[in-house]
Amino acid sequence: AKFLIWRVKHISQRQFVYFLSILVGFTSGVGAVILKNLTHFFQHLLEGNLVKYYHNAFYFLFPIIGLTATYFAAKYIIRHKVSHGIPSTLYAISKKKGVMRKYQMFGSILTAPLTVGFGGSVGLEGPTVATGAAISSNIARMFHMNQTTRNLLIGCAAAGAMSSIFKAPIAAIIFAIEVFSLDLTIASMLPLLLASISAIITSYFFFGNDVLLPFKIEDSFTIADFPFYLILGIVAGATSIYFTEVYERTQKLFNKIDSPIKRLLVGGIGIGILVYFV
């Protein structure tokens, strides 16, 4: 309470939001570092001598083990349902005035590395965004920020998470503005920029110059190639529609299975078969 009174007297609201955006970017970057390192730890642990010197059939068992560990972690440690990363964040913004529960700050940190590290077919982008968003929401509540500022800081956390993972600060800002429907004004742009830069500096501090998806452009763009880019865009759009439709239909089929243990076994065995043949 004493700090809040001192802050009101000596620091303007805009300056304090800038400070919080830097803090949120840093925490999002640290969250990305923890998620990434834990995932690689499980991966290297499993791909060591156990598989190298014995048999590739172990790849069939790993997804089941990982999903089982995730199930028990969610049931007995977190004791709440861990929802999808970005949809749960959007739900908090649209339905809960930007308020996210405290367990969401560490829920994805526990479950995502277990799932991905053991071969589960998901990514770390959603869990990283959810972790950063939950931390930013609780930081905003701790300092009694209003709903508008909470939503802005959640967008800053999303930008920071994507910036830290992919080392692409500008693309991360565009992602946050597009996905979370933030107003593109100076009042929102500066916090997003500060959070994105803070997160990428954190990522460089821990990971160095390593890039998740390294590439080098060797050919220059020519106007004659434009039809091929057009075709690529159409194919990519059709693929995204296919992926979304299959994903939603598969989820509906799994929702018809009442027992979570049965869902776990069916999903784990299915992923295990795919991983084994790959």
Coordinates of C-alpha atoms in Angstrom, one line a residue:
A1 CA 0.0 0.0 0.0
K2 CA 2.9 2.4 0.8
F3 CA 4.5 1.7 -2.5
L4 CA 1.2 2.3 -4.4
I5 CA 0.8 5.7 -2.6
W6 CA 4.4 6.6 -3.4
R7 CA 3.9 5.6 -7.0
V8 CA 0.8 7.8 -7.5
K9 CA 2.7 10.8 -6.0
H10 CA 5.9 10.4 -7.9
I11 CA 5.4 8.4 -11.1
S12 CA 2.8 9.1 -13.8
Q13 CA 0.4 6.4 -15.0
R14 CA 2.0 6.3 -18.5
Q15 CA 5.6 6.0 -17.1
F16 CA 4.5 3.2 -14.7
V17 CA 2.9 1.3 -17.6
Y18 CA 6.2 1.6 -19.5
F19 CA 8.0 0.2 -16.5
L20 CA 5.5 -2.7 -16.2
S21 CA 5.8 -3.5 -19.9
I22 CA 9.5 -3.9 -19.5
L23 CA 8.9 -6.2 -16.5
V24 CA 6.3 -8.2 -18.3
G25 CA 8.7 -8.6 -21.3
F26 CA 11.4 -9.8 -19.0
T27 CA 9.1 -12.3 -17.2
S28 CA 7.8 -13.6 -20.6
G29 CA 11.4 -14.1 -21.8
V30 CA 12.3 -16.0 -18.6
G31 CA 9.2 -18.1 -19.0
A32 CA 10.2 -19.0 -22.6
V33 CA 13.7 -19.9 -21.4
I34 CA 12.3 -22.2 -18.7
L35 CA 9.9 -23.9 -21.0
K36 CA 12.4 -24.4 -23.8
N37 CA 15.2 -25.7 -21.4
L38 CA 12.9 -28.1 -19.6
T39 CA 11.6 -29.5 -23.0
H40 CA 15.1 -30.0 -24.3
F41 CA 16.1 -31.6 -21.0
F42 CA 13.5 -34.2 -21.3
Q43 CA 14.3 -34.7 -25.0
H44 CA 18.0 -35.2 -24.4
L45 CA 17.3 -37.4 -21.4
L46 CA 15.2 -39.8 -23.6
E47 CA 17.3 -39.7 -26.7
G48 CA 20.5 -40.6 -24.8
N49 CA 21.8 -44.1 -24.3
L50 CA 18.3 -45.5 -23.6
V51 CA 17.3 -45.3 -27.3
K52 CA 20.8 -45.0 -28.9
Y53 CA 22.1 -48.4 -27.7
Y54 CA 18.9 -50.4 -27.4
H55 CA 15.9 -50.1 -29.7
N56 CA 13.8 -47.5 -31.5
A57 CA 10.7 -49.1 -30.1
F58 CA 11.1 -46.9 -27.1
Y59 CA 9.8 -44.0 -29.2
F60 CA 6.5 -45.8 -29.3
L61 CA 6.2 -45.7 -25.5
F62 CA 7.5 -42.1 -24.8
P63 CA 4.3 -40.2 -25.8
I64 CA 2.1 -42.4 -23.5
I65 CA 4.5 -41.9 -20.6
G66 CA 4.6 -38.1 -21.3
L67 CA 0.8 -37.8 -21.5
T68 CA 0.4 -39.9 -18.3
A69 CA 2.8 -37.7 -16.5
T70 CA 1.0 -34.6 -17.8
Y71 CA -2.4 -36.1 -16.6
F72 CA -1.2 -36.7 -13.1
A73 CA 0.6 -33.3 -12.9
A74 CA -2.6 -31.6 -13.9
K75 CA -4.8 -33.6 -11.5
Y76 CA -2.6 -33.8 -8.4
I77 CA -0.2 -30.8 -8.6
I78 CA -2.0 -28.1 -10.5
R79 CA -5.5 -29.4 -9.6
H80 CA -7.1 -27.4 -12.4
K81 CA -7.8 -28.0 -16.1
V82 CA -4.9 -26.6 -18.1
S83 CA -6.6 -25.1 -21.2
H84 CA -5.0 -24.3 -24.6
G85 CA -2.6 -21.3 -24.4
I86 CA -3.8 -18.6 -26.7
P87 CA -7.6 -19.5 -26.6
S88 CA -7.5 -19.4 -22.7
T89 CA -5.8 -16.0 -22.9
L90 CA -8.4 -14.7 -25.4
Y91 CA -11.2 -16.0 -23.1
A92 CA -9.7 -14.1 -20.1
I93 CA -9.6 -10.9 -22.1
S94 CA -13.2 -11.2 -23.6
K95 CA -15.0 -12.8 -20.6
K96 CA -13.0 -12.2 -17.5
K97 CA -11.8 -8.6 -17.9
G98 CA -8.2 -9.7 -18.3
V99 CA -8.1 -11.6 -15.0
M100 CA -6.2 -14.9 -15.1
R101 CA -5.9 -17.4 -12.2
K102 CA -2.6 -17.8 -10.4
Y103 CA -2.2 -21.5 -11.3
Q104 CA -2.1 -20.4 -14.9
M105 CA 1.3 -18.9 -14.2
F106 CA 2.9 -22.3 -13.7
G107 CA 0.4 -24.7 -15.2
S108 CA 1.9 -24.7 -18.7
I109 CA 5.4 -24.7 -17.4
L110 CA 4.8 -28.1 -15.8
T111 CA 2.6 -29.7 -18.4
A112 CA 4.0 -28.4 -21.8
P113 CA 7.6 -29.7 -21.3
L114 CA 6.3 -33.1 -20.3
T115 CA 4.0 -33.3 -23.3
V116 CA 6.5 -32.0 -25.9
G117 CA 9.6 -33.5 -24.4
F118 CA 8.2 -37.0 -24.6
G119 CA 7.1 -36.6 -28.2
G120 CA 3.6 -35.0 -28.0
S121 CA 2.6 -33.3 -31.2
V122 CA 2.2 -29.8 -29.9
G123 CA 4.2 -26.6 -29.8
L124 CA 5.6 -24.3 -27.1
E125 CA 4.3 -21.1 -28.5
G126 CA 0.8 -21.3 -26.9
P127 CA 2.1 -22.4 -23.4
T128 CA 4.7 -19.6 -23.5
V129 CA 2.1 -17.0 -24.4
A130 CA -0.3 -18.3 -21.7
T131 CA 2.4 -18.3 -19.0
G132 CA 3.5 -14.8 -19.8
A133 CA -0.1 -13.6 -20.1
A134 CA -1.0 -15.1 -16.7
I135 CA 2.1 -13.5 -15.0
S136 CA 1.3 -10.1 -16.6
S137 CA -2.4 -10.3 -15.5
N138 CA -1.4 -11.0 -11.9
I139 CA 1.2 -8.3 -12.0
A140 CA -1.4 -5.8 -13.2
R141 CA -3.8 -6.9 -10.5
M142 CA -1.1 -6.6 -7.8
F143 CA -0.5 -2.9 -8.8
H144 CA -4.3 -2.3 -9.2
M145 CA -4.3 -1.6 -12.9
N146 CA -7.6 -1.1 -14.7
Q147 CA -9.0 -3.5 -17.3
T148 CA -7.7 -1.6 -20.3
T149 CA -4.1 -1.6 -18.9
R150 CA -4.4 -5.3 -17.9
N151 CA -5.4 -6.2 -21.5
L152 CA -2.5 -4.1 -22.8
L153 CA 0.0 -5.9 -20.5
I154 CA -1.4 -9.3 -21.6
G155 CA -0.7 -8.2 -25.2
C156 CA 2.8 -7.1 -24.1
A157 CA 3.4 -10.5 -22.6
A158 CA 2.3 -12.2 -25.8
A159 CA 4.6 -10.0 -27.8
G160 CA 7.4 -10.7 -25.4
A161 CA 6.9 -14.5 -25.5
M162 CA 6.9 -14.7 -29.3
S163 CA 9.9 -12.3 -29.5
S164 CA 11.9 -14.4 -27.1
I165 CA 11.1 -17.7 -28.8
F166 CA 11.7 -16.7 -32.4
K167 CA 14.0 -13.6 -31.9
A168 CA 11.6 -11.6 -34.1
P169 CA 10.5 -8.5 -32.1
I170 CA 8.6 -6.7 -34.9
A171 CA 6.7 -9.8 -36.0
A172 CA 5.9 -10.5 -32.3
I173 CA 4.4 -7.0 -32.0
I174 CA 2.3 -7.5 -35.1
F175 CA 1.2 -10.9 -33.7
A176 CA 0.0 -9.3 -30.5
I177 CA -1.9 -6.5 -32.2
E178 CA -3.6 -8.9 -34.6
V179 CA -4.5 -11.8 -32.3
F180 CA -5.5 -9.7 -29.3
S181 CA -7.1 -6.9 -31.3
L182 CA -5.1 -4.1 -29.6
D183 CA -5.6 -0.5 -30.7
L184 CA -2.6 0.6 -32.8
T185 CA -1.8 3.9 -31.0
I186 CA 1.3 5.4 -29.5
A187 CA -0.1 4.6 -26.0
S188 CA -0.1 0.9 -26.9
M189 CA 2.8 0.8 -29.4
L190 CA 5.5 1.9 -27.0
P191 CA 4.7 -0.7 -24.2
L192 CA 4.6 -3.4 -26.9
L193 CA 7.9 -2.3 -28.2
L194 CA 9.5 -2.1 -24.8
A195 CA 8.2 -5.6 -23.8
S196 CA 9.3 -7.1 -27.1
I197 CA 12.8 -5.7 -26.8
S198 CA 13.1 -6.6 -23.1
A199 CA 12.1 -10.2 -23.9
I200 CA 14.5 -10.6 -26.8
I201 CA 17.4 -9.2 -24.7
T202 CA 16.5 -11.8 -22.1
S203 CA 16.5 -14.5 -24.8
Y204 CA 19.9 -13.4 -26.1
F205 CA 21.3 -13.4 -22.6
F206 CA 20.4 -17.1 -22.0
F207 CA 20.5 -18.6 -25.6
G208 CA 23.1 -16.4 -27.3
N209 CA 22.6 -16.0 -31.1
D210 CA 20.8 -19.3 -31.5
V211 CA 17.7 -19.0 -33.7
L212 CA 14.9 -21.4 -33.6
L213 CA 14.3 -21.5 -37.4
P214 CA 17.6 -20.4 -39.0
F215 CA 17.5 -19.5 -42.7
K216 CA 19.4 -17.6 -45.3
I217 CA 17.8 -15.9 -48.3
E218 CA 20.2 -16.5 -51.3
D219 CA 17.9 -15.6 -54.2
S220 CA 16.4 -12.1 -54.8
F221 CA 12.7 -11.6 -55.5
T222 CA 11.7 -11.2 -59.2
I223 CA 8.3 -10.1 -60.4
A224 CA 8.2 -13.2 -62.7
D225 CA 8.0 -15.4 -59.6
F226 CA 4.8 -13.7 -58.3
P227 CA 2.4 -16.4 -59.6
F228 CA 4.3 -19.0 -57.6
Y229 CA 4.0 -17.0 -54.4
L230 CA 0.3 -16.6 -55.1
I231 CA -0.1 -20.4 -55.5
L232 CA 1.9 -20.9 -52.3
G233 CA -0.5 -18.6 -50.4
I234 CA -3.6 -20.4 -51.7
V235 CA -2.1 -23.8 -50.8
A236 CA -1.0 -22.6 -47.3
G237 CA -4.5 -21.1 -46.7
A238 CA -6.2 -24.4 -47.8
T239 CA -3.8 -26.4 -45.5
S240 CA -4.7 -24.2 -42.5
I241 CA -8.4 -24.8 -43.2
Y242 CA -7.8 -28.6 -43.5
F243 CA -5.7 -28.6 -40.2
T244 CA -8.4 -26.6 -38.3
E245 CA -11.2 -28.8 -39.5
V246 CA -9.4 -32.1 -38.8
Y247 CA -8.3 -30.8 -35.4
E248 CA -11.8 -29.8 -34.3
R249 CA -13.4 -33.0 -35.6
T250 CA -10.8 -35.1 -33.8
Q251 CA -11.4 -33.2 -30.6
K252 CA -15.1 -33.8 -30.9
L253 CA -14.5 -37.5 -31.2
F254 CA -12.2 -37.5 -28.2
N255 CA -14.8 -35.6 -26.2
K256 CA -17.2 -38.5 -26.7
I257 CA -14.8 -40.7 -24.7
D258 CA -15.9 -40.3 -21.1
S259 CA -12.8 -41.7 -19.4
P260 CA -9.7 -39.5 -19.4
I261 CA -7.6 -42.7 -19.1
K262 CA -9.1 -44.1 -22.3
R263 CA -8.5 -40.8 -24.1
L264 CA -4.9 -40.8 -22.8
L265 CA -4.3 -44.4 -24.1
V266 CA -5.9 -43.8 -27.5
G267 CA -4.1 -40.5 -28.0
G268 CA -0.7 -41.8 -26.7
I269 CA -0.8 -45.0 -28.8
G270 CA -1.8 -43.0 -31.9
I271 CA 1.1 -40.5 -31.5
G272 CA 3.5 -43.3 -30.6
I273 CA 2.7 -45.1 -33.8
L274 CA 3.3 -42.0 -35.8
V275 CA 6.5 -41.1 -34.0
Y276 CA 7.8 -44.6 -34.5
F277 CA 7.3 -44.7 -38.2
V278 CA 8.7 -41.1 -38.6

